[in-house]
Coordinates of C-alpha atoms in Angstrom, one line a residue:
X1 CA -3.1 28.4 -27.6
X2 CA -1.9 25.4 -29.4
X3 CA 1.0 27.5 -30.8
X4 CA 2.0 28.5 -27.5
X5 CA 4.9 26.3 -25.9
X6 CA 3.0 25.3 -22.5
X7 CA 5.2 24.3 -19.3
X8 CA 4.2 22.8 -15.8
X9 CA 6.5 21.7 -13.1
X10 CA 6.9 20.5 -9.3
X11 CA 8.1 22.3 -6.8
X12 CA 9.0 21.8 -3.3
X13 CA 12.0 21.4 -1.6
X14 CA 14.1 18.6 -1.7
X15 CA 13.1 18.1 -4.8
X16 CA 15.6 16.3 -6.9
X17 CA 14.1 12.3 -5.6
X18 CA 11.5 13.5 -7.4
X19 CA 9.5 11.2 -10.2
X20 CA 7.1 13.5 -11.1
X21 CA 9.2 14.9 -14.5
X22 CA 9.5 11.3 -15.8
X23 CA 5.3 10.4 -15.2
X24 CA 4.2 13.4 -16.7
X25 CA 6.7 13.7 -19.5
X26 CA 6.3 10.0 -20.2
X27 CA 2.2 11.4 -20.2
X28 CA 3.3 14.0 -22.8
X29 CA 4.4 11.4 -24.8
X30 CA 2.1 9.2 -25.5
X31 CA -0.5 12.5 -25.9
X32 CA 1.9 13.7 -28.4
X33 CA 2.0 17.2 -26.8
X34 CA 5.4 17.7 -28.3
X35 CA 5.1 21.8 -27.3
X36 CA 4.6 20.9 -23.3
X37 CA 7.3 20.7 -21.1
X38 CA 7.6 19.8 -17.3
X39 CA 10.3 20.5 -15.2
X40 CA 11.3 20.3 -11.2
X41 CA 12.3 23.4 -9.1
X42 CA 13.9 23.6 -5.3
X43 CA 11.5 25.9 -4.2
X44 CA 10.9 26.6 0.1
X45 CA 7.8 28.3 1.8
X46 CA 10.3 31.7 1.4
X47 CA 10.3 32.1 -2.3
X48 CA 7.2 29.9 -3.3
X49 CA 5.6 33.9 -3.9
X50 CA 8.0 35.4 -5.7
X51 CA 8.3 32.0 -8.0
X52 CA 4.3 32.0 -8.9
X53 CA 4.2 35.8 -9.5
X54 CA 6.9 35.7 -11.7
X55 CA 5.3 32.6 -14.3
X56 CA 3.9 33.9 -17.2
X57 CA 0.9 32.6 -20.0
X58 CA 2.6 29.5 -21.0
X59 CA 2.6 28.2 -17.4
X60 CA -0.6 25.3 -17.5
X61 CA -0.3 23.8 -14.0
X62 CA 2.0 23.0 -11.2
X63 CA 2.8 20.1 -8.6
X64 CA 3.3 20.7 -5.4
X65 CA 4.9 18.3 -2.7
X66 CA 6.2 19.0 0.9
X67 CA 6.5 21.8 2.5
X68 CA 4.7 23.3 -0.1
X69 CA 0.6 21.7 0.3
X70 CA -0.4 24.2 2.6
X71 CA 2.1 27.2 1.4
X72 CA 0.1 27.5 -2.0
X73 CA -3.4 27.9 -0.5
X74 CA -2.6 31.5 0.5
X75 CA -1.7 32.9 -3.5
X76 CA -4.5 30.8 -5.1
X77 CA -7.9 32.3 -6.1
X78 CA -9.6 28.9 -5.4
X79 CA -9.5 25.8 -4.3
X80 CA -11.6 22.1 -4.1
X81 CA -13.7 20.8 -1.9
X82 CA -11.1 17.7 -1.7
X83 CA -8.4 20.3 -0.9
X84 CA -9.8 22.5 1.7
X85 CA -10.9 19.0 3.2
X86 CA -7.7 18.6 4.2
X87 CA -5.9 21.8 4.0
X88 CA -3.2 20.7 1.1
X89 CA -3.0 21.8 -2.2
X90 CA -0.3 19.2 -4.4
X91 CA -2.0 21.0 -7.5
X92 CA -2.5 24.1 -9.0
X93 CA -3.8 24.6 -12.5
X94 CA -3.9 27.9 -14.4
X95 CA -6.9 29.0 -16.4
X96 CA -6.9 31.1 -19.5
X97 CA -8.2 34.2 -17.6
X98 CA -5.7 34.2 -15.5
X99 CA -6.7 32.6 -12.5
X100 CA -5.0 30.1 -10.4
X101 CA -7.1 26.8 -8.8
X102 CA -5.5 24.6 -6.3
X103 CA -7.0 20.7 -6.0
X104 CA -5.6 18.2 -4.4
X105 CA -5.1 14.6 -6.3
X106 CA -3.8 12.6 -3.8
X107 CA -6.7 11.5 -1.7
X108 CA -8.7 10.0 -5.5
X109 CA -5.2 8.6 -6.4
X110 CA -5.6 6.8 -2.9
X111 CA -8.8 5.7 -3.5
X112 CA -8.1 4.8 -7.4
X113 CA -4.8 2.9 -6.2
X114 CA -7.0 0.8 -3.7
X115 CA -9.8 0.5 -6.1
X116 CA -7.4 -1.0 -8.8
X117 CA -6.6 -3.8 -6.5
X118 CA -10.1 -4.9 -5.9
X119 CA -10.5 -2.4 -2.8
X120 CA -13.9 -0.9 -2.8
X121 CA -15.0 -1.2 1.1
X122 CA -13.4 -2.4 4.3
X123 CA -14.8 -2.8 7.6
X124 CA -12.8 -1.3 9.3
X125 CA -8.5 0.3 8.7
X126 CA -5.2 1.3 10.6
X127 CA -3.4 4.0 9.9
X128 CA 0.8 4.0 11.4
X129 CA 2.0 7.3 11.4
X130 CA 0.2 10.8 12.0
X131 CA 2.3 13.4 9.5
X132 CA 0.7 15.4 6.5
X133 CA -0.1 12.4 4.4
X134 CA -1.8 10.9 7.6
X135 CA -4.9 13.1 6.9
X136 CA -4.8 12.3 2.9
X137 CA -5.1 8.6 4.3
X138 CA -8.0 9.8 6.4
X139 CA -9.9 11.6 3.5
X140 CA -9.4 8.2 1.2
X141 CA -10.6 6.1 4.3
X142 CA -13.8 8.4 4.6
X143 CA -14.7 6.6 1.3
X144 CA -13.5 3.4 1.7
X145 CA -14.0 2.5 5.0
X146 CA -17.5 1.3 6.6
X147 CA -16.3 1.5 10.2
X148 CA -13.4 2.9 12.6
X149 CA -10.1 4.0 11.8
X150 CA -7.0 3.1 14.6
X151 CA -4.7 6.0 13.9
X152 CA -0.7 4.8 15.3
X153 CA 0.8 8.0 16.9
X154 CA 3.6 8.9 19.1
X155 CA 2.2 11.7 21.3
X156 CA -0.5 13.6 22.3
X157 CA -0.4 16.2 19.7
X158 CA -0.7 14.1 17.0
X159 CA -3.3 12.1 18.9
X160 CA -5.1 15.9 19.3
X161 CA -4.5 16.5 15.2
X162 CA -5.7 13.0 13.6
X163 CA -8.9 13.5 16.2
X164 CA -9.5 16.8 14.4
X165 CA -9.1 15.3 11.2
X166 CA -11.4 12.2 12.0
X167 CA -13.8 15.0 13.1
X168 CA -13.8 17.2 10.0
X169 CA -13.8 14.2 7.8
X170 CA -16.8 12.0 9.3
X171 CA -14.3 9.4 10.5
X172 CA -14.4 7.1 13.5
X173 CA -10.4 7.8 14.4
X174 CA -9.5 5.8 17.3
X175 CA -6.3 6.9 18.6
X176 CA -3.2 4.1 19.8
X177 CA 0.0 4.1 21.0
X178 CA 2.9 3.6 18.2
X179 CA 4.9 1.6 20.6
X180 CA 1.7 -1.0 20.3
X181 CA 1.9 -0.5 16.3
X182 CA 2.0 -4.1 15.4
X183 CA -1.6 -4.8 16.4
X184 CA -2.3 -2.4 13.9
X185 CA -0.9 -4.9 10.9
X186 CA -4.4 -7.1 12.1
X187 CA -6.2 -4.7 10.5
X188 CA -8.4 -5.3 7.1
X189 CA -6.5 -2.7 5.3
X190 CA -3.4 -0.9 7.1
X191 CA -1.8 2.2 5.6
X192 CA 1.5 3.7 6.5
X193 CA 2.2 6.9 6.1
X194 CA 5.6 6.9 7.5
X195 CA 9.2 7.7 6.6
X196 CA 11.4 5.0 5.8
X197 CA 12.8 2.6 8.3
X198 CA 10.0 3.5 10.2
X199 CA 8.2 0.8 10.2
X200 CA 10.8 -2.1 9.7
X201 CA 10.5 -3.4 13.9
X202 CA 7.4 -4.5 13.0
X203 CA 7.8 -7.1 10.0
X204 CA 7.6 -10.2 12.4
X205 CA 4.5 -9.1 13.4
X206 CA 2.7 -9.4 10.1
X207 CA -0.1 -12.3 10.5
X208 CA -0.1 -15.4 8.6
X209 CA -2.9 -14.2 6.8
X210 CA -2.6 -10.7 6.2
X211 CA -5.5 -8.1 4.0
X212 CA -4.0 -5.1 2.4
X213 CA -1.0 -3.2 3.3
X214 CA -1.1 0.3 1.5
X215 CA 2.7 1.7 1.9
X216 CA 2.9 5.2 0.9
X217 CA 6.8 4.6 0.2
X218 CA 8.1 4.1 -3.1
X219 CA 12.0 4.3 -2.8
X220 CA 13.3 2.5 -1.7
X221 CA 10.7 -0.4 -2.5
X222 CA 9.9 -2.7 -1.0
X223 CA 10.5 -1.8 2.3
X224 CA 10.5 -4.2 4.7
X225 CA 7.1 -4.1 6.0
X226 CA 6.0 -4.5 2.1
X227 CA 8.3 -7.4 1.4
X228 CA 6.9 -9.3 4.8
X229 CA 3.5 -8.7 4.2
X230 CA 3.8 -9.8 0.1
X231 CA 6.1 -13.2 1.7
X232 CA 3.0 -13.7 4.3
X233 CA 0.6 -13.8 0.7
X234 CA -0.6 -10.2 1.8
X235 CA -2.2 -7.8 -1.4
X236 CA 0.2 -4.8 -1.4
X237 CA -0.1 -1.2 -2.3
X238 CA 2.5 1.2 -3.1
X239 CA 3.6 4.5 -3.1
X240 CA 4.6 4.4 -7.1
X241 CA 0.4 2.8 -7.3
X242 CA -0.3 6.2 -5.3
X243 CA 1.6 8.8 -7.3
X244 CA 0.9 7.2 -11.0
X245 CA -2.8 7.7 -10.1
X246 CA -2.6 11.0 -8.5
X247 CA -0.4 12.0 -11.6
X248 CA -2.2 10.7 -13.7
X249 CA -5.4 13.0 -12.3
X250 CA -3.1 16.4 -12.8
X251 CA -1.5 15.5 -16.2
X252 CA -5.8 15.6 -17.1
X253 CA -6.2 19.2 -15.0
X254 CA -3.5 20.7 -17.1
X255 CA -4.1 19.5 -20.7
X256 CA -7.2 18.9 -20.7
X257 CA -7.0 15.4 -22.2
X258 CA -8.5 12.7 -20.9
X259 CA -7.0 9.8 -22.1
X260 CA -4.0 9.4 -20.0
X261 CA -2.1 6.0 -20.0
X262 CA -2.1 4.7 -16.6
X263 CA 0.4 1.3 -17.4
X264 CA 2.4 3.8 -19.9
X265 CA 3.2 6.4 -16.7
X266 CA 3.9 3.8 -14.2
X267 CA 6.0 1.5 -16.6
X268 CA 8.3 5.1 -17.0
X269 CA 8.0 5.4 -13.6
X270 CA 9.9 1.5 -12.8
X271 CA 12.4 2.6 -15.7
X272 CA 13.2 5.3 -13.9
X273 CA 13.3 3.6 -10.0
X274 CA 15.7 0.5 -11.5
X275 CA 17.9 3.2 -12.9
X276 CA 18.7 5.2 -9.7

């Protein structure tokens, strides 16, 4: 199919923040896949059917972000083991015989994002928030983490939902209230999986000696929590760390290379961040 122009693209809605055109363009690149393109689509829950029907033989793959993870699962023919572990599909790639296969790349890209700063095994984490990416975090903790999990959450539902997920996962989830959310920032390795501003009351609570902070955000970077734990001499994480490796993973789905540049995507990715 090499003379066949091949396209991929993310969809979700909002959409236009989205970095994923320059990672996996700046991927194309350096590949020299001159004939692949990759574009961005507002798609909702509504039209998502209509939209995948309608692509034809020179679709390879697609990205899907929120509300979209869970939408997919219903109009694929397949899906991972890492996917249905979680219920989210950001993923899809098409085969040559037609069929469609859902994955999900965001719980190795957690684990690879750790692992590239020296973070094979913790004792023990905290998780602040309890939203979709909440139970990625938990998926990536089931490998990383030796011992319980303190999830953050602000009511009983969510209590209920990251219990569930502990449960299906084979993690120790201990459940806390948010409004006690700094005690969580005592933790080994804390992740939060929160929107922005969220967790800016508790930056004079980070310790003097901090371990990892993993902060799913990447714009706007830092946020505060990130720029007191890096003053406090913490090791931090980012969201841009997060989606370079989880790009990185899909870019290899669809083409089939495996030779991606990891510094080449993320270095497009800070081009693109310092222009906005």
């Amino acid at each position: 199919m090499a003379d066949i122009r091949r396209r991929a693209a993310v969809l979700g809605s909002p959409i236009a923040h989205s970095l994923s055109p320059v990672l996996h363009r700046a991927a194309y690149a350096e590949l020299g896949l001159a004939d692949w393109s990759y574009d961005r689509f507002e798609i909702d829950e509504a039209a998502l059917p209509g939209f995948v029907e309608g692509l034809d033989a020179s679709w390879a793959g697609l990205s899907l972000t929120m509300p979209l993870k869970r939408a997919i699962i219903p109009l694929l023919d397949e899906i991972s083991a890492t996917a249905a572990s979680v219920e989210a599909v950001n993923t899809v790639v098409f085969t040559e015989d037609g069929r469609r296969i859902g994955d999900n790349t965001d719980i190795p890209g957690m684990v690879a994002a750790l692992r590239e700063r020296g973070v094979d095994k913790v004792e023990s984490a905290a998780v602040l928030g309890a939203g979709a990416t909440a139970s990625s975090a938990l998926a990536a903790l089931a490998v990383v983490c030796a011992g319980p999990v303190t999830a953050y959450v602000r009511s009983p539902e969510r209590a209920a939902e990251m219990r569930g997920w502990g449960g299906r996962l084979g993690v120790d989830v201990m459940i806390a209230d948010w409004a006690d959310g700094a005690a969580a920032l005592s933790a080994p390795l804390v992740i939060a999986t929160t929107p922005a501003g969220a967790t800016d009351a508790f930056t004079g609570s980070v310790p003097e000696a901090p371990g990892i902070l993993f902060d799913v955000l990447y714009e706007p970077w830092p946020t505060a929590l990130a720029a007191a734990w890096s003053a406090r001499g913490g090791a931090v994480v980012g969201g841009l760390d997060l989606l370079v490796h989880q790009a990185l993973l899909q870019v290899e789905q669809m083409t089939g290379v495996p030779q991606v540049s990891l510094e080449g995507m993320r270095n497009a990715g800070l081009e693109a961040l310092e222009s906005r």
